[in-house]
Amino acid sequence: MGSYALPRPAVRRKIRGLLLALVAGVLAVVAALAAPPTAQAAENTLGAAAAQSGRYFGTAIASGRLGDSAYTSIAGREFNSVTAENEMKIDATEPQRGQFNFSAGDRVYNWAVQNGKKMRGHTLAWHSQQPGWMQSLSGSALRQAMIGHINGVLAHYKGKMAQWDVVNEAFADGSSGARRDSNLQRTGNDWIEVAFRTARAADPAAKLCYNDYNVENWTWAKTQAMYSMVRDFKQRGVPIDCVGFQSHFNSGSPYNSNFRTTLQNFAALGVDVAITELDIQGASATTYANVTKDCLAVSRCLGITVWGVRDSDSWRSGDTPLLFNGNGSKKPAYTAVLDALNGGTSTPPAESGTIKGVGSGRCLDVPGTSTADGTQLALWDCHSGTNQQWAYTTAGELRVYGNKCLDAAGTGNGTKVQIYGCWGGDNQKWRLNSDGTIVGVQSGLCLDTVAGGTANGTLIQISSCSNSGNQRWART
């Protein structure tokens, strides 16, 4: 806390003036004590800002990068929770059956403890990154190997982890809602339950989590299947304490504003929720802020973990999905997250919705659900698909898929309107006017249909504003 210097009183000040000043000062102190407390000061690191609401903001740490001073400087400063990226997975901790190796895992754990971080354990039972000896097993032999692995790892880390991802990625992608056809699944449908019961007996203190990806959208079959499993476990007393949402958002699995509904619905089952492996293709500041606010809005959301420190550390480095550039500099997404953490839940996330033409009754659509830069927009019958869901950001952008912006390819009449990766240019900023027009900040021209068309497939352009129906739009 800073100190404030008071000016020295003038030598010639009269005694009466001093007394009056003293009385005024006392009254000011009394008034300050009687006044309601003001909002807490904003924190300047992610972990400290998250801690204001009792949450954590963590990162995945790779033991091989702990010799990189730039890496450890950012990680040590910004985050208050750590997950080992690969060092506690099955192949790393039990490379030969019954022969455990915790050297890499302990290196991450010791760094976390020495730097005052909480630790999440990841992961005990998973179809992937199994050592060769485990891959060769099946049936009861594999089941016993899974149990032995959980007991061996938790015997070493007992009482040291805040959470454990007990089971990882057990549900199939797609619309079936089925379990993944893995070697573990083929040991019997009760394998997940057995894993959780084994973990509880081995380490009663840790929160036990189920962790998966592509389960953030409430409407998806995979999400519903996971929900049904967690509900069943809670009803039957299977020891599950939390659910982890990996949150790898990209054009194929974009952020949807119903993520908050998903978190709320799982929390209502009586489990905690956590965002465990967050990265966002293109590092949209708006999407990062929305995800952060979603966690803040759900009292049982424990915290957020981003999957890596800098873009160059990411498993998806080509997507530039993290909060720090490869050179360690902060991105706009960093500032958006920090602002959201400091602001609590007072500001709702930008809502996505369709943009419907008043003259046509059809919606602004990305043809074929394309994510390619330069795809020209068109009219199409309105539906709930992601290629018609537009979020208006505080920067004046209209975003689709979380990281693509409504973009004018030029400034003249008839210029095509397309999607393009968001970069902050004025050709990607729009004014949404009360008369229903959408005007480009750079061009001053209105969002319009080619030749005033209203049919499916009519292309979108900008042209001089004329107050016609084909230039008026309604957000729904």
Short mmCIF file of C-alpha atoms in Angstrom, two decimals:
data_model
loop_
_atom_site.label_atom_id
_atom_site.label_comp_id
_atom_site.label_asym_id
_atom_site.label_seq_id
_atom_site.Cartn_x
_atom_site.Cartn_y
_atom_site.Cartn_z
CA MET A 1 0.00 0.00 0.00
CA GLY A 2 1.36 3.39 -0.96
CA SER A 3 1.83 6.29 1.44
CA TYR A 4 0.68 9.85 0.81
CA ALA A 5 2.75 12.88 1.87
CA LEU A 6 0.85 15.73 3.47
CA PRO A 7 2.00 19.31 2.79
CA ARG A 8 3.86 21.01 5.63
CA PRO A 9 1.62 23.70 7.24
CA ALA A 10 2.67 27.32 6.70
CA VAL A 11 4.69 28.76 9.61
CA ARG A 12 2.38 31.77 9.93
CA ARG A 13 -0.80 29.66 10.18
CA LYS A 14 -2.77 30.81 13.20
CA ILE A 15 -3.60 28.43 16.07
CA ARG A 16 -7.27 28.73 15.31
CA GLY A 17 -6.65 27.58 11.76
CA LEU A 18 -4.70 24.61 13.06
CA LEU A 19 -7.52 23.64 15.38
CA LEU A 20 -10.09 23.92 12.62
CA ALA A 21 -7.93 21.82 10.34
CA LEU A 22 -7.47 19.23 13.06
CA VAL A 23 -11.21 19.02 13.70
CA ALA A 24 -11.89 18.71 9.99
CA GLY A 25 -9.33 15.94 9.73
CA VAL A 26 -10.88 14.02 12.61
CA LEU A 27 -14.34 14.35 11.07
CA ALA A 28 -12.99 13.13 7.75
CA VAL A 29 -11.50 10.04 9.40
CA VAL A 30 -14.77 9.33 11.20
CA ALA A 31 -16.70 9.74 7.97
CA ALA A 32 -14.32 7.40 6.19
CA LEU A 33 -14.73 4.77 8.87
CA ALA A 34 -18.49 5.07 8.78
CA ALA A 35 -18.72 4.92 5.00
CA PRO A 36 -19.38 1.59 3.30
CA PRO A 37 -16.25 -0.12 1.95
CA THR A 38 -15.30 0.74 -1.59
CA ALA A 39 -14.59 -1.79 -4.30
CA GLN A 40 -11.26 -3.58 -3.93
CA ALA A 41 -8.34 -2.33 -5.94
CA ALA A 42 -7.73 -4.05 -9.26
CA GLU A 43 -4.94 -6.62 -9.28
CA ASN A 44 -2.29 -6.59 -11.98
CA THR A 45 -1.69 -10.33 -12.47
CA LEU A 46 -4.09 -13.07 -13.52
CA GLY A 47 -3.66 -15.24 -10.46
CA ALA A 48 -4.06 -12.38 -8.00
CA ALA A 49 -7.11 -11.06 -9.84
CA ALA A 50 -8.74 -14.50 -9.83
CA ALA A 51 -7.97 -14.96 -6.14
CA GLN A 52 -10.18 -11.96 -5.31
CA SER A 53 -13.19 -14.20 -5.97
CA GLY A 54 -11.65 -17.31 -4.43
CA ARG A 55 -10.68 -18.79 -7.80
CA TYR A 56 -7.42 -19.66 -9.47
CA PHE A 57 -6.02 -18.81 -12.87
CA GLY A 58 -3.51 -21.44 -13.86
CA THR A 59 -1.39 -22.74 -16.70
CA ALA A 60 0.04 -26.00 -17.99
CA ILE A 61 3.75 -26.33 -17.25
CA ALA A 62 6.22 -28.49 -19.16
CA SER A 63 9.23 -29.68 -17.17
CA GLY A 64 11.49 -29.29 -20.18
CA ARG A 65 10.85 -25.54 -20.27
CA LEU A 66 11.63 -24.85 -16.63
CA GLY A 67 15.17 -23.89 -17.64
CA ASP A 68 13.79 -21.05 -19.79
CA SER A 69 13.94 -17.95 -17.60
CA ALA A 70 11.46 -15.99 -19.75
CA TYR A 71 8.98 -18.86 -19.48
CA THR A 72 9.32 -19.27 -15.72
CA SER A 73 9.24 -15.51 -15.17
CA ILE A 74 5.82 -15.19 -16.81
CA ALA A 75 4.49 -18.37 -15.22
CA GLY A 76 5.74 -17.45 -11.78
CA ARG A 77 4.33 -13.92 -11.97
CA GLU A 78 0.94 -14.50 -13.56
CA PHE A 79 -0.52 -17.82 -12.45
CA ASN A 80 -1.49 -19.30 -9.09
CA SER A 81 -2.22 -22.85 -10.23
CA VAL A 82 -0.25 -25.41 -12.27
CA THR A 83 -1.12 -28.52 -14.25
CA ALA A 84 1.68 -30.75 -15.54
CA GLU A 85 1.31 -30.79 -19.32
CA ASN A 86 2.47 -34.39 -19.90
CA GLU A 87 4.60 -35.34 -16.91
CA MET A 88 1.87 -37.03 -14.84
CA LYS A 89 0.21 -38.96 -17.65
CA ILE A 90 0.35 -42.74 -17.75
CA ASP A 91 3.33 -43.22 -20.07
CA ALA A 92 5.41 -40.76 -18.05
CA THR A 93 4.64 -42.10 -14.58
CA GLU A 94 4.58 -45.88 -15.22
CA PRO A 95 6.74 -46.57 -18.28
CA GLN A 96 7.09 -50.22 -17.24
CA ARG A 97 4.40 -52.09 -15.36
CA GLY A 98 4.88 -51.64 -11.63
CA GLN A 99 7.95 -49.44 -12.15
CA PHE A 100 6.96 -45.84 -11.47
CA ASN A 101 8.98 -42.81 -12.47
CA PHE A 102 8.00 -39.47 -10.97
CA SER A 103 11.13 -37.48 -11.82
CA ALA A 104 9.54 -35.22 -14.45
CA GLY A 105 6.27 -34.91 -12.54
CA ASP A 106 8.12 -34.03 -9.36
CA ARG A 107 10.10 -31.37 -11.16
CA VAL A 108 6.86 -29.62 -12.12
CA TYR A 109 5.33 -30.21 -8.69
CA ASN A 110 8.39 -28.88 -6.84
CA TRP A 111 8.53 -25.77 -9.02
CA ALA A 112 4.84 -25.13 -8.35
CA VAL A 113 5.19 -25.54 -4.58
CA GLN A 114 8.36 -23.45 -4.41
CA ASN A 115 6.53 -20.67 -6.25
CA GLY A 116 3.38 -20.81 -4.14
CA LYS A 117 1.09 -22.45 -6.70
CA LYS A 118 -1.75 -24.92 -6.28
CA MET A 119 -1.37 -28.12 -8.28
CA ARG A 120 -3.86 -30.02 -10.44
CA GLY A 121 -3.09 -33.66 -11.23
CA HIS A 122 -3.54 -34.76 -14.85
CA THR A 123 -4.45 -37.58 -15.63
CA LEU A 124 -4.93 -41.08 -14.11
CA ALA A 125 -7.02 -43.07 -16.62
CA TRP A 126 -7.05 -42.27 -20.33
CA HIS A 127 -7.19 -44.14 -23.62
CA SER A 128 -4.28 -42.07 -24.98
CA GLN A 129 -0.60 -41.81 -23.99
CA GLN A 130 -0.65 -45.29 -22.56
CA PRO A 131 2.74 -47.05 -22.45
CA GLY A 132 3.20 -50.00 -24.74
CA TRP A 133 2.79 -52.56 -21.97
CA MET A 134 -0.65 -51.20 -21.11
CA GLN A 135 -1.75 -51.04 -24.74
CA SER A 136 -1.03 -54.76 -25.04
CA LEU A 137 -3.45 -55.64 -22.23
CA SER A 138 -7.20 -56.17 -22.34
CA GLY A 139 -10.07 -57.38 -20.21
CA SER A 140 -9.49 -58.04 -16.52
CA ALA A 141 -5.73 -57.69 -16.87
CA LEU A 142 -6.12 -54.14 -18.18
CA ARG A 143 -8.68 -53.34 -15.48
CA GLN A 144 -6.27 -54.43 -12.77
CA ALA A 145 -3.47 -52.47 -14.44
CA MET A 146 -5.64 -49.33 -14.37
CA ILE A 147 -6.38 -49.83 -10.68
CA GLY A 148 -2.73 -50.47 -9.93
CA HIS A 149 -1.68 -47.36 -11.81
CA ILE A 150 -4.14 -45.12 -9.94
CA ASN A 151 -3.02 -46.54 -6.59
CA GLY A 152 0.66 -46.17 -7.45
CA VAL A 153 0.43 -42.56 -8.60
CA LEU A 154 -1.79 -41.44 -5.75
CA ALA A 155 0.41 -43.17 -3.18
CA HIS A 156 3.20 -40.87 -4.33
CA TYR A 157 1.14 -37.67 -4.55
CA LYS A 158 -1.36 -38.30 -1.77
CA GLY A 159 -2.44 -35.05 -0.13
CA LYS A 160 -0.43 -32.93 -2.55
CA MET A 161 -2.98 -32.18 -5.28
CA ALA A 162 -5.96 -29.85 -5.08
CA GLN A 163 -7.67 -31.77 -7.91
CA TRP A 164 -7.10 -34.87 -10.02
CA ASP A 165 -8.41 -35.49 -13.51
CA VAL A 166 -9.24 -39.09 -12.70
CA VAL A 167 -10.69 -40.02 -16.11
CA ASN A 168 -10.03 -38.15 -19.34
CA GLU A 169 -11.99 -38.08 -22.63
CA ALA A 170 -14.19 -41.16 -22.25
CA PHE A 171 -16.97 -40.03 -24.61
CA ALA A 172 -17.04 -40.25 -28.39
CA ASP A 173 -17.14 -37.20 -30.63
CA GLY A 174 -20.14 -36.65 -32.88
CA SER A 175 -23.86 -36.99 -32.35
CA SER A 176 -24.10 -40.50 -30.89
CA GLY A 177 -23.62 -39.61 -27.23
CA ALA A 178 -21.83 -42.95 -26.86
CA ARG A 179 -18.76 -43.85 -24.89
CA ARG A 180 -15.48 -43.83 -26.79
CA ASP A 181 -14.58 -47.32 -28.04
CA SER A 182 -11.30 -47.57 -26.14
CA ASN A 183 -9.44 -50.50 -24.59
CA LEU A 184 -10.54 -49.21 -21.17
CA GLN A 185 -14.18 -49.08 -22.24
CA ARG A 186 -13.95 -52.66 -23.46
CA THR A 187 -13.09 -53.79 -19.92
CA GLY A 188 -16.69 -52.99 -18.97
CA ASN A 189 -18.96 -49.99 -18.80
CA ASP A 190 -18.26 -49.56 -15.09
CA TRP A 191 -14.58 -48.70 -15.64
CA ILE A 192 -15.07 -44.98 -14.97
CA GLU A 193 -16.90 -45.65 -11.73
CA VAL A 194 -14.18 -48.06 -10.63
CA ALA A 195 -11.51 -45.45 -11.40
CA PHE A 196 -13.26 -42.86 -9.22
CA ARG A 197 -13.84 -45.26 -6.33
CA THR A 198 -10.21 -46.36 -6.49
CA ALA A 199 -9.01 -42.75 -6.49
CA ARG A 200 -11.18 -41.79 -3.52
CA ALA A 201 -9.84 -44.66 -1.45
CA ALA A 202 -6.26 -43.78 -2.42
CA ASP A 203 -6.47 -40.02 -1.77
CA PRO A 204 -9.58 -38.89 0.15
CA ALA A 205 -8.43 -35.24 0.22
CA ALA A 206 -8.22 -34.43 -3.51
CA LYS A 207 -11.17 -33.25 -5.58
CA LEU A 208 -11.85 -35.95 -8.16
CA CYS A 209 -12.73 -34.67 -11.65
CA TYR A 210 -13.93 -36.03 -14.94
CA ASN A 211 -12.31 -34.11 -17.82
CA ASP A 212 -13.29 -33.86 -21.52
CA TYR A 213 -13.30 -31.66 -24.64
CA ASN A 214 -16.11 -30.60 -27.01
CA VAL A 215 -18.53 -30.65 -24.07
CA GLU A 216 -18.90 -26.90 -23.64
CA ASN A 217 -21.96 -26.44 -25.89
CA TRP A 218 -25.04 -27.45 -23.91
CA THR A 219 -26.92 -28.68 -26.99
CA TRP A 220 -24.31 -31.21 -28.09
CA ALA A 221 -24.88 -34.95 -27.65
CA LYS A 222 -21.49 -35.44 -26.06
CA THR A 223 -22.28 -32.82 -23.43
CA GLN A 224 -25.64 -34.42 -22.66
CA ALA A 225 -24.06 -37.87 -22.35
CA MET A 226 -21.48 -36.56 -19.88
CA TYR A 227 -24.25 -34.79 -17.96
CA SER A 228 -26.24 -38.02 -17.70
CA MET A 229 -23.19 -39.87 -16.37
CA VAL A 230 -22.44 -37.24 -13.73
CA ARG A 231 -26.10 -37.13 -12.65
CA ASP A 232 -26.12 -40.92 -12.34
CA PHE A 233 -22.90 -40.90 -10.34
CA LYS A 234 -24.23 -38.29 -7.92
CA GLN A 235 -27.49 -40.22 -7.47
CA ARG A 236 -25.66 -43.47 -6.72
CA GLY A 237 -22.92 -42.00 -4.52
CA VAL A 238 -20.02 -42.51 -6.92
CA PRO A 239 -17.32 -40.13 -5.60
CA ILE A 240 -17.11 -37.46 -8.30
CA ASP A 241 -16.42 -33.93 -7.09
CA CYS A 242 -15.87 -31.88 -10.23
CA VAL A 243 -16.09 -31.75 -14.00
CA GLY A 244 -13.36 -30.26 -16.16
CA PHE A 245 -14.17 -28.54 -19.46
CA GLN A 246 -11.02 -28.47 -21.59
CA SER A 247 -12.34 -25.57 -23.71
CA HIS A 248 -10.14 -25.88 -26.79
CA PHE A 249 -12.18 -23.41 -28.84
CA ASN A 250 -11.59 -23.19 -32.57
CA SER A 251 -13.50 -22.86 -35.84
CA GLY A 252 -14.59 -26.49 -35.67
CA SER A 253 -15.66 -26.22 -32.03
CA PRO A 254 -16.38 -22.54 -31.44
CA TYR A 255 -17.35 -20.82 -28.23
CA ASN A 256 -21.09 -20.55 -27.75
CA SER A 257 -22.74 -18.26 -25.23
CA ASN A 258 -24.61 -21.25 -23.81
CA PHE A 259 -21.34 -22.36 -22.18
CA ARG A 260 -22.49 -20.56 -19.06
CA THR A 261 -25.68 -22.62 -19.11
CA THR A 262 -23.56 -25.76 -19.35
CA LEU A 263 -21.48 -24.77 -16.33
CA GLN A 264 -24.58 -23.83 -14.35
CA ASN A 265 -26.39 -27.08 -15.15
CA PHE A 266 -23.47 -29.26 -14.11
CA ALA A 267 -22.97 -27.23 -10.93
CA ALA A 268 -26.65 -27.76 -10.12
CA LEU A 269 -25.93 -31.51 -9.94
CA GLY A 270 -23.75 -30.81 -6.91
CA VAL A 271 -20.30 -30.88 -8.50
CA ASP A 272 -17.70 -28.16 -8.93
CA VAL A 273 -16.72 -27.15 -12.45
CA ALA A 274 -13.41 -25.98 -13.86
CA ILE A 275 -12.05 -24.76 -17.19
CA THR A 276 -9.03 -26.98 -17.49
CA GLU A 277 -7.16 -26.56 -20.82
CA LEU A 278 -8.31 -23.26 -22.29
CA ASP A 279 -6.94 -22.08 -25.59
CA ILE A 280 -8.77 -20.13 -28.29
CA GLN A 281 -7.84 -20.11 -31.96
CA GLY A 282 -6.68 -16.58 -32.79
CA ALA A 283 -6.87 -15.57 -29.11
CA SER A 284 -10.03 -13.51 -29.49
CA ALA A 285 -10.08 -10.98 -26.65
CA THR A 286 -13.88 -11.04 -26.62
CA THR A 287 -14.08 -14.82 -26.37
CA TYR A 288 -11.43 -14.98 -23.67
CA ALA A 289 -13.35 -12.37 -21.67
CA ASN A 290 -16.63 -14.21 -22.16
CA VAL A 291 -15.19 -17.51 -20.96
CA THR A 292 -13.74 -15.78 -17.91
CA LYS A 293 -17.05 -14.11 -17.11
CA ASP A 294 -18.86 -17.42 -17.52
CA CYS A 295 -16.68 -18.94 -14.82
CA LEU A 296 -17.14 -15.91 -12.57
CA ALA A 297 -20.92 -16.15 -12.96
CA VAL A 298 -21.03 -19.72 -11.60
CA SER A 299 -20.25 -19.91 -7.89
CA ARG A 300 -18.99 -23.50 -8.17
CA CYS A 301 -16.49 -22.68 -10.92
CA LEU A 302 -13.14 -23.31 -9.24
CA GLY A 303 -10.99 -21.53 -11.78
CA ILE A 304 -9.43 -21.46 -15.23
CA THR A 305 -6.29 -23.08 -16.61
CA VAL A 306 -4.82 -22.04 -19.97
CA TRP A 307 -2.96 -24.78 -21.80
CA GLY A 308 0.47 -23.19 -22.01
CA VAL A 309 2.21 -19.91 -21.26
CA ARG A 310 3.18 -18.40 -24.64
CA ASP A 311 2.00 -19.20 -28.15
CA SER A 312 5.36 -20.85 -28.80
CA ASP A 313 4.68 -23.24 -25.90
CA SER A 314 1.25 -24.29 -27.17
CA TRP A 315 0.47 -27.69 -28.69
CA ARG A 316 -1.47 -25.60 -31.25
CA SER A 317 1.15 -22.90 -31.76
CA GLY A 318 0.03 -22.25 -35.35
CA ASP A 319 -3.34 -21.10 -34.02
CA THR A 320 -1.70 -18.47 -31.75
CA PRO A 321 -4.26 -19.39 -29.06
CA LEU A 322 -2.77 -18.16 -25.78
CA LEU A 323 -2.52 -14.92 -23.80
CA PHE A 324 1.16 -14.22 -24.49
CA ASN A 325 2.95 -13.95 -27.82
CA GLY A 326 5.98 -16.11 -28.45
CA ASN A 327 8.23 -13.25 -27.34
CA GLY A 328 6.42 -13.09 -24.01
CA SER A 329 4.46 -9.88 -24.67
CA LYS A 330 0.87 -9.61 -23.50
CA LYS A 331 -1.91 -9.82 -26.07
CA PRO A 332 -5.19 -7.88 -26.04
CA ALA A 333 -6.77 -11.11 -24.79
CA TYR A 334 -4.61 -10.89 -21.66
CA THR A 335 -5.97 -7.45 -20.86
CA ALA A 336 -9.53 -8.61 -21.54
CA VAL A 337 -9.15 -11.52 -19.11
CA LEU A 338 -7.52 -9.37 -16.44
CA ASP A 339 -10.27 -6.76 -16.77
CA ALA A 340 -12.94 -9.46 -16.48
CA LEU A 341 -11.31 -10.96 -13.39
CA ASN A 342 -11.03 -7.55 -11.74
CA GLY A 343 -14.56 -6.60 -12.72
CA GLY A 344 -16.25 -9.69 -11.36
CA THR A 345 -19.58 -10.62 -12.90
CA SER A 346 -21.02 -7.15 -13.33
CA THR A 347 -20.59 -7.06 -17.11
CA PRO A 348 -22.38 -9.80 -19.05
CA PRO A 349 -20.61 -11.42 -21.99
CA ALA A 350 -21.38 -10.31 -25.52
CA GLU A 351 -24.39 -12.28 -26.68
CA SER A 352 -24.35 -14.06 -30.00
CA GLY A 353 -27.37 -14.12 -32.25
CA THR A 354 -28.58 -13.90 -35.80
CA ILE A 355 -28.71 -10.73 -37.92
CA LYS A 356 -31.92 -10.79 -39.95
CA GLY A 357 -32.62 -8.66 -43.00
CA VAL A 358 -35.78 -6.61 -42.54
CA GLY A 359 -36.58 -6.70 -46.26
CA SER A 360 -35.79 -10.38 -46.81
CA GLY A 361 -36.57 -12.07 -43.51
CA ARG A 362 -33.36 -14.03 -44.09
CA CYS A 363 -30.16 -14.01 -42.05
CA LEU A 364 -26.56 -12.99 -42.52
CA ASP A 365 -24.88 -16.31 -43.28
CA VAL A 366 -21.38 -17.67 -43.94
CA PRO A 367 -21.98 -20.00 -46.91
CA GLY A 368 -21.20 -23.64 -46.27
CA THR A 369 -20.09 -22.88 -42.69
CA SER A 370 -16.77 -21.90 -44.24
CA THR A 371 -14.03 -20.54 -42.02
CA ALA A 372 -11.78 -19.46 -44.90
CA ASP A 373 -10.67 -15.84 -44.96
CA GLY A 374 -12.29 -14.00 -47.85
CA THR A 375 -15.55 -16.00 -47.87
CA GLN A 376 -18.26 -13.58 -49.02
CA LEU A 377 -21.39 -13.49 -46.89
CA ALA A 378 -24.87 -14.19 -48.19
CA LEU A 379 -28.51 -14.26 -47.16
CA TRP A 380 -29.95 -17.59 -46.06
CA ASP A 381 -32.97 -18.90 -44.16
CA CYS A 382 -32.39 -18.27 -40.47
CA HIS A 383 -31.31 -21.17 -38.24
CA SER A 384 -29.26 -21.69 -35.08
CA GLY A 385 -26.03 -22.77 -36.79
CA THR A 386 -22.71 -21.26 -35.75
CA ASN A 387 -22.29 -19.67 -39.18
CA GLN A 388 -25.20 -17.34 -38.40
CA GLN A 389 -24.24 -16.48 -34.80
CA TRP A 390 -22.78 -12.98 -34.62
CA ALA A 391 -21.44 -11.31 -31.47
CA TYR A 392 -21.07 -7.52 -31.35
CA THR A 393 -17.99 -6.63 -29.32
CA THR A 394 -17.13 -3.51 -27.37
CA ALA A 395 -14.53 -2.81 -30.07
CA GLY A 396 -17.32 -2.51 -32.66
CA GLU A 397 -16.62 -5.84 -34.35
CA LEU A 398 -19.20 -8.36 -35.49
CA ARG A 399 -17.64 -11.76 -34.82
CA VAL A 400 -18.60 -15.24 -35.98
CA TYR A 401 -16.99 -18.50 -34.73
CA GLY A 402 -15.35 -16.36 -32.04
CA ASN A 403 -12.36 -15.33 -34.14
CA LYS A 404 -13.63 -14.27 -37.58
CA CYS A 405 -14.82 -10.71 -38.20
CA LEU A 406 -17.34 -9.14 -40.56
CA ASP A 407 -14.88 -7.47 -42.93
CA ALA A 408 -15.25 -5.00 -45.80
CA ALA A 409 -12.79 -5.81 -48.58
CA GLY A 410 -12.61 -2.12 -49.55
CA THR A 411 -14.38 1.22 -49.16
CA GLY A 412 -16.26 1.70 -52.44
CA ASN A 413 -19.87 1.03 -53.46
CA GLY A 414 -20.34 -2.65 -54.24
CA THR A 415 -17.37 -3.83 -52.18
CA LYS A 416 -17.89 -7.38 -50.99
CA VAL A 417 -18.42 -8.12 -47.31
CA GLN A 418 -16.56 -11.21 -46.15
CA ILE A 419 -15.21 -12.96 -43.09
CA TYR A 420 -11.61 -12.47 -42.15
CA GLY A 421 -9.45 -13.14 -39.12
CA CYS A 422 -9.99 -10.34 -36.61
CA TRP A 423 -7.10 -7.88 -36.50
CA GLY A 424 -8.62 -4.61 -35.27
CA GLY A 425 -8.77 -2.63 -38.52
CA ASP A 426 -11.49 -0.03 -39.12
CA ASN A 427 -12.79 -2.11 -42.03
CA GLN A 428 -13.80 -4.63 -39.39
CA LYS A 429 -15.65 -2.15 -37.20
CA TRP A 430 -19.34 -1.33 -37.55
CA ARG A 431 -21.91 1.01 -36.08
CA LEU A 432 -25.25 -0.58 -35.26
CA ASN A 433 -27.76 2.25 -35.61
CA SER A 434 -31.22 2.60 -34.10
CA ASP A 435 -32.81 2.65 -37.56
CA GLY A 436 -31.49 -0.86 -38.23
CA THR A 437 -28.62 0.11 -40.51
CA ILE A 438 -25.15 -1.33 -40.00
CA VAL A 439 -22.53 1.16 -41.17
CA GLY A 440 -18.85 0.49 -41.78
CA VAL A 441 -16.62 2.75 -39.68
CA GLN A 442 -13.97 2.99 -42.39
CA SER A 443 -16.23 3.43 -45.41
CA GLY A 444 -19.33 5.12 -44.00
CA LEU A 445 -21.37 2.79 -46.25
CA CYS A 446 -24.24 0.54 -45.28
CA LEU A 447 -24.40 -3.24 -45.10
CA ASP A 448 -26.49 -4.16 -48.13
CA THR A 449 -27.55 -7.00 -50.40
CA VAL A 450 -26.37 -7.14 -54.02
CA ALA A 451 -29.00 -5.59 -56.32
CA GLY A 452 -31.39 -5.35 -53.36
CA GLY A 453 -31.90 -9.12 -53.48
CA THR A 454 -33.88 -11.06 -50.90
CA ALA A 455 -33.45 -14.68 -52.02
CA ASN A 456 -31.32 -17.40 -50.47
CA GLY A 457 -27.75 -17.04 -51.67
CA THR A 458 -27.94 -13.30 -52.34
CA LEU A 459 -24.46 -11.91 -51.69
CA ILE A 460 -23.66 -9.14 -49.21
CA GLN A 461 -21.86 -5.88 -50.00
CA ILE A 462 -21.56 -2.31 -48.75
CA SER A 463 -23.13 0.59 -50.60
CA SER A 464 -24.34 4.14 -50.04
CA CYS A 465 -27.01 4.29 -47.38
CA SER A 466 -30.52 4.67 -48.82
CA ASN A 467 -32.81 3.67 -45.93
CA SER A 468 -34.21 0.80 -47.99
CA GLY A 469 -35.38 -2.47 -46.44
CA ASN A 470 -32.43 -4.38 -47.80
CA GLN A 471 -30.15 -2.12 -45.70
CA ARG A 472 -31.97 -2.56 -42.43
CA TRP A 473 -31.18 -5.43 -40.09
CA ALA A 474 -32.52 -6.81 -36.81
CA ARG A 475 -30.37 -8.65 -34.26
CA THR A 476 -32.23 -11.59 -32.77
#
